CSV table of C-alpha atoms and ligand atoms in Angstrom, one decimal:
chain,number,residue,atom,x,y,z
A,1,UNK,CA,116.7,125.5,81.3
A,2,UNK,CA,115.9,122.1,80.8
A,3,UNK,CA,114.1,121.2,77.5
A,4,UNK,CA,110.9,119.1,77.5
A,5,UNK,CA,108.4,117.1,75.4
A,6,UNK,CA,106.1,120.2,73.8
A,7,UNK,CA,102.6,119.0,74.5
A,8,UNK,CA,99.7,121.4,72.7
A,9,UNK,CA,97.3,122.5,75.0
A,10,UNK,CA,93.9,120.7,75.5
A,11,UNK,CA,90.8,120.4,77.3
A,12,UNK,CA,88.9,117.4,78.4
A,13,UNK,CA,85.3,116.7,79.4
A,14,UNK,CA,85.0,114.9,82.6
A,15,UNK,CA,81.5,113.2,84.3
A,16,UNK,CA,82.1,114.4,87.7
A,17,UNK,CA,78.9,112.5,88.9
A,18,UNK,CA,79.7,109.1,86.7
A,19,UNK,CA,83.5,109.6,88.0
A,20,UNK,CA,84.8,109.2,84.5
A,21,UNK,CA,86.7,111.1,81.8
A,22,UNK,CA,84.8,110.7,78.9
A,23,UNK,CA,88.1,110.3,76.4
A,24,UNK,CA,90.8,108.9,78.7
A,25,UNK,CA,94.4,107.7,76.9
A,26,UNK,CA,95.3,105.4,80.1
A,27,UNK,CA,91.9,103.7,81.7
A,28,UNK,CA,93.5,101.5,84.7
A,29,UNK,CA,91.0,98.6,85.8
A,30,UNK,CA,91.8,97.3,89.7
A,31,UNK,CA,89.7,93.9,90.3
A,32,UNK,CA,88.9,92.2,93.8
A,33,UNK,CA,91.5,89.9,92.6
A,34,UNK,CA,94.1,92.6,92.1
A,35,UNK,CA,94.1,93.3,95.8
A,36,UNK,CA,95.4,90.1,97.1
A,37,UNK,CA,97.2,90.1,100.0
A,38,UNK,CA,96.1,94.3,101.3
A,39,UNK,CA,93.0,93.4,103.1
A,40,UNK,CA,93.3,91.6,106.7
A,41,UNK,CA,90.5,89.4,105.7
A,42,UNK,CA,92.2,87.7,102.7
A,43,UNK,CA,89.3,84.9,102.9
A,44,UNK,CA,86.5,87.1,102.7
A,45,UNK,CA,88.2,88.5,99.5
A,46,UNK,CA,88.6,85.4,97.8
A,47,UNK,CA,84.3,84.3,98.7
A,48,UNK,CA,84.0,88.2,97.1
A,49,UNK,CA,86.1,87.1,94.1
A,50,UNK,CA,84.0,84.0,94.0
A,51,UNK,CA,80.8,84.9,94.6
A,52,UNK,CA,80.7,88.2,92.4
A,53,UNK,CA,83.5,87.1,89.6
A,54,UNK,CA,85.8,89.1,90.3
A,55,UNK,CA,84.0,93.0,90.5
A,56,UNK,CA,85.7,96.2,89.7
A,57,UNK,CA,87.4,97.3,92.7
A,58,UNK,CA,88.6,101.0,91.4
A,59,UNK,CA,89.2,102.5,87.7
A,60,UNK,CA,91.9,105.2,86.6
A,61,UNK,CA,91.3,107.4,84.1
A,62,UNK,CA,93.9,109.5,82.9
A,63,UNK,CA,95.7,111.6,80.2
A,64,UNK,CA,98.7,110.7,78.2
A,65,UNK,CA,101.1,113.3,79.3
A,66,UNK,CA,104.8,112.8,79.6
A,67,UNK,CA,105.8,111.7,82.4
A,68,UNK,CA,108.7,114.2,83.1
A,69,UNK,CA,109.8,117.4,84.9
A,70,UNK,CA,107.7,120.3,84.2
A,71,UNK,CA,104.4,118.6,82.8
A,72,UNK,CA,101.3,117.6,85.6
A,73,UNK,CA,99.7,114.4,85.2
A,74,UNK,CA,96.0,114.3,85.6
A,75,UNK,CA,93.6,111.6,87.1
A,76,UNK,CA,90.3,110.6,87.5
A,77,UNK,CA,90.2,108.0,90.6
A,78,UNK,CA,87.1,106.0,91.2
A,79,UNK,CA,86.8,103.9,93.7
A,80,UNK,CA,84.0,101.3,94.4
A,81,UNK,CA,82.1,100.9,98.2
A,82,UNK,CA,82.0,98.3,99.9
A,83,UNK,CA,83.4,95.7,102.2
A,84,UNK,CA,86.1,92.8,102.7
A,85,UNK,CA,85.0,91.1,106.4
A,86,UNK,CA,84.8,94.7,108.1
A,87,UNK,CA,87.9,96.8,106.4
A,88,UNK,CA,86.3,99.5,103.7
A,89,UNK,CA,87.5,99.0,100.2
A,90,UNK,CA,90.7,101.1,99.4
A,91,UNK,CA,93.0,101.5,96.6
A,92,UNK,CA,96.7,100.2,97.0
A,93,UNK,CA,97.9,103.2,97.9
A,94,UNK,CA,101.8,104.3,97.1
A,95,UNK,CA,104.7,106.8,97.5
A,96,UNK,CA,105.8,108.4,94.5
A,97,UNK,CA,109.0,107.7,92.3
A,98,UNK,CA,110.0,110.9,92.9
A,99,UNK,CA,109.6,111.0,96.2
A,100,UNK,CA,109.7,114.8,96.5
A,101,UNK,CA,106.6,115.6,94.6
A,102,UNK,CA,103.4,116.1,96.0
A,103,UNK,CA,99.5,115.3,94.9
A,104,UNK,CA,96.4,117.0,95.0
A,105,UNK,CA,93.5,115.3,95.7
A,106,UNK,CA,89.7,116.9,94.7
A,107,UNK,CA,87.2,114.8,96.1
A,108,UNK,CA,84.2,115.1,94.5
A,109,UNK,CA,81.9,112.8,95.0
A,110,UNK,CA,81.4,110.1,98.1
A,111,UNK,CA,83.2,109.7,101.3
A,112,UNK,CA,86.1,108.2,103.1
A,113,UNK,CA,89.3,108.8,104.5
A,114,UNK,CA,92.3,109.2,103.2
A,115,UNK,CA,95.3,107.4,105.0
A,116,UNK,CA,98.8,108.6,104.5
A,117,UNK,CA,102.4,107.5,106.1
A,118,UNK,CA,106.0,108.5,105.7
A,119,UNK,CA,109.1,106.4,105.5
A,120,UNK,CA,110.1,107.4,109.0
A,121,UNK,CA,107.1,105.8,110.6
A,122,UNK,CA,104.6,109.0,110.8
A,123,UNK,CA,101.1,108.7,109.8
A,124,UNK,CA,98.1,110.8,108.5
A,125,UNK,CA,94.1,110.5,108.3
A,126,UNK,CA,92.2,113.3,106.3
A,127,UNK,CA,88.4,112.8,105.6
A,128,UNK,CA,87.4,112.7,101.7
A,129,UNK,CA,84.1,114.7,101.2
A,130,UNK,CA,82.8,116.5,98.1
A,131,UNK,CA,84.3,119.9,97.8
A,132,UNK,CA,87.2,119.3,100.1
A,133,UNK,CA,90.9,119.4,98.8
A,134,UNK,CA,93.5,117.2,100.1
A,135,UNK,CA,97.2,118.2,99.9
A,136,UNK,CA,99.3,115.3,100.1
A,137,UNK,CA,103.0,116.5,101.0
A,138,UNK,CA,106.2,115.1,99.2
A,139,UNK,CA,107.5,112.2,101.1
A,140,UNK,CA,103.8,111.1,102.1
A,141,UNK,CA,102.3,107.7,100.9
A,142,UNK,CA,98.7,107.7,100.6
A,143,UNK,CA,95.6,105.9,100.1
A,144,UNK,CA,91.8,106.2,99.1
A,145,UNK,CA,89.4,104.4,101.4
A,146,UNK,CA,85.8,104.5,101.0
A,147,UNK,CA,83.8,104.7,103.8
A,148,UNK,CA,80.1,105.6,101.9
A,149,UNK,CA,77.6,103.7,100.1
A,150,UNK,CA,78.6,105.4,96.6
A,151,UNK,CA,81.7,105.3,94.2
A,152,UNK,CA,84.5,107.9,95.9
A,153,UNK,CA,85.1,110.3,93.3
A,154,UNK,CA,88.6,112.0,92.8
A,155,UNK,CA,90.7,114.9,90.4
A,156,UNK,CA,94.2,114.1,91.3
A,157,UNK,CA,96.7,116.4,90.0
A,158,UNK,CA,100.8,115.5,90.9
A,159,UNK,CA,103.8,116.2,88.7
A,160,UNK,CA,104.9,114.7,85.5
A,161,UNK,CA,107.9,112.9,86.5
A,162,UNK,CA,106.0,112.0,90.2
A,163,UNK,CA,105.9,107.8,88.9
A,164,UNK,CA,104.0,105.3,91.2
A,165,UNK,CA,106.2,103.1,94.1
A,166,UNK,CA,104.2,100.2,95.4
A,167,UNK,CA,106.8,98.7,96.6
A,168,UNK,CA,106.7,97.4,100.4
A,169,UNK,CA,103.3,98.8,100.7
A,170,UNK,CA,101.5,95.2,100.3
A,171,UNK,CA,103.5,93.8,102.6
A,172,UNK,CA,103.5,96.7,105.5
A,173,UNK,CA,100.3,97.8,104.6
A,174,UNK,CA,99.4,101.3,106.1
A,175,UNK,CA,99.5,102.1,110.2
A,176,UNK,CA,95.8,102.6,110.5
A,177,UNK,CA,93.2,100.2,108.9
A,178,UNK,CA,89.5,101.6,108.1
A,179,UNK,CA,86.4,99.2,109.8
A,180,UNK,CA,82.7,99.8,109.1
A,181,UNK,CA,81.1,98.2,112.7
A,182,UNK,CA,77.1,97.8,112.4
A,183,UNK,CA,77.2,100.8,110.6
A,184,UNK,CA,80.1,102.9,112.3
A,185,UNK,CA,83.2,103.6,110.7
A,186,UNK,CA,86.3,102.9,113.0
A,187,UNK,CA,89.7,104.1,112.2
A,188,UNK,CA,91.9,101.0,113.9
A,189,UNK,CA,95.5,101.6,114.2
A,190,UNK,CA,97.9,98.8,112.8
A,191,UNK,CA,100.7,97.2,113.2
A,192,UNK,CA,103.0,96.2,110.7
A,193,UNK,CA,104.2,92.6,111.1
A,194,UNK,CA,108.0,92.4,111.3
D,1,S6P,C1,98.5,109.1,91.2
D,1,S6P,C2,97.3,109.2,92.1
D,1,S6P,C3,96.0,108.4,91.7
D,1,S6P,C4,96.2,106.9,92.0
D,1,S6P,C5,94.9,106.2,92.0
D,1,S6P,C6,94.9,104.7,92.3
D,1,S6P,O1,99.6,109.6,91.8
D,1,S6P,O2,97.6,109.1,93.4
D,1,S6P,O3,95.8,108.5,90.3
D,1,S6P,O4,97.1,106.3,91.2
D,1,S6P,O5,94.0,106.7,93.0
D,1,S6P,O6,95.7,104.4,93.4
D,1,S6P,P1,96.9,103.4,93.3
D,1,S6P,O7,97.5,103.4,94.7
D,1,S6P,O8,96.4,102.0,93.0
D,1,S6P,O9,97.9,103.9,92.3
D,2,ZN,ZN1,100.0,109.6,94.0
């Protein structure tokens, strides 16, 4: 049996309708400026940075557990609404460290989508409503796009020793990008450039 850190059990208060944890170890800001180079319209993200001074694009909070075999990480995700040109804000999204562990998302407040992708060029869409539970599989990139008016709201759950790869994901972005039209959201697929 493998011997990990001994953690004493706790509890936590969270604001499911603030989307916060009220005593977070780890609170992870993402500003506009942050998310250079993942939105198609990388001018209408700098006149955002500009105009607004740089705005909170998503928070983190989390719990300081270790990150290792056997333990689960917790997260609060909250992610702003709005726009860049036409494409929904999103998180970065990544695959995991670990490639082989998988995520739980509990969306519980807002709406949106969200977009997933494997190394091997397959691709997923799930809607994010309140209530509704999202299984991300091992192997599976993924992320949060909101597609409301209102912060998207998310418990993520994944194991300890899952880490966060980033890696390529700037650069290839996702295969589907998500558009709100004159008030219609519309899932476009993408294409990678080479
Ligand atoms: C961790 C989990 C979430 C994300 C968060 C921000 O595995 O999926 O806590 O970290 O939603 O997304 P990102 O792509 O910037 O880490
Ligand atoms: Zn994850």
């Amino acid at each position: 049996m493998r011997e990990i850190t001994k953690v004493e059990p706790f509890g936590t208060d969270i604001d499911l309708n603030a989307g916060v944890m009220k005593d977070p170890d780890v609170h992870i800001l993402r500003r506009a400026s942050d998310m250079r180079g993942y939105y198609q319209d990388g001018e209408a993200l700098e006149e955002l940075i500009r105009k607004e001074e740089d705005p909170v694009h998503y928070e983190v909070f989390e719990k300081d557990i270790p990150e290792e075999y056997g333990q689960l990480r917790f997260s609060v995700s909250k992610l702003q609404p709005g726009i860049i040109g036409e494409e929904c804000f999103m998180t970065k999204g990544h695959y995991h460290s670990v490639a082989q562990t998988a995520e739980i998302y509990l969306c519980l407040r807002g709406e949106g989508y969200m977009v997933m992708k494997t190394l091997e060029g397959r691709s997923k869409v799930e809607p994010m409503t309140p209530e509704r539970l999202l299984y991300v599989s091992p192997y599976w990139a993924h992320r949060s796009v909101n597609t409301g008016n209102e912060p998207l709201i998310s418990l993520c759950i994944y194991p300890g020793e899952a880490g966060h790869n980033y890696g390529g994901i700037e650069k290839e972005g996702f295969l589907q990008r998500i558009y709100l039209r004159d008030g219609k959201v519309e899932i476009v697929k993408h294409k990678p450039s080479p």
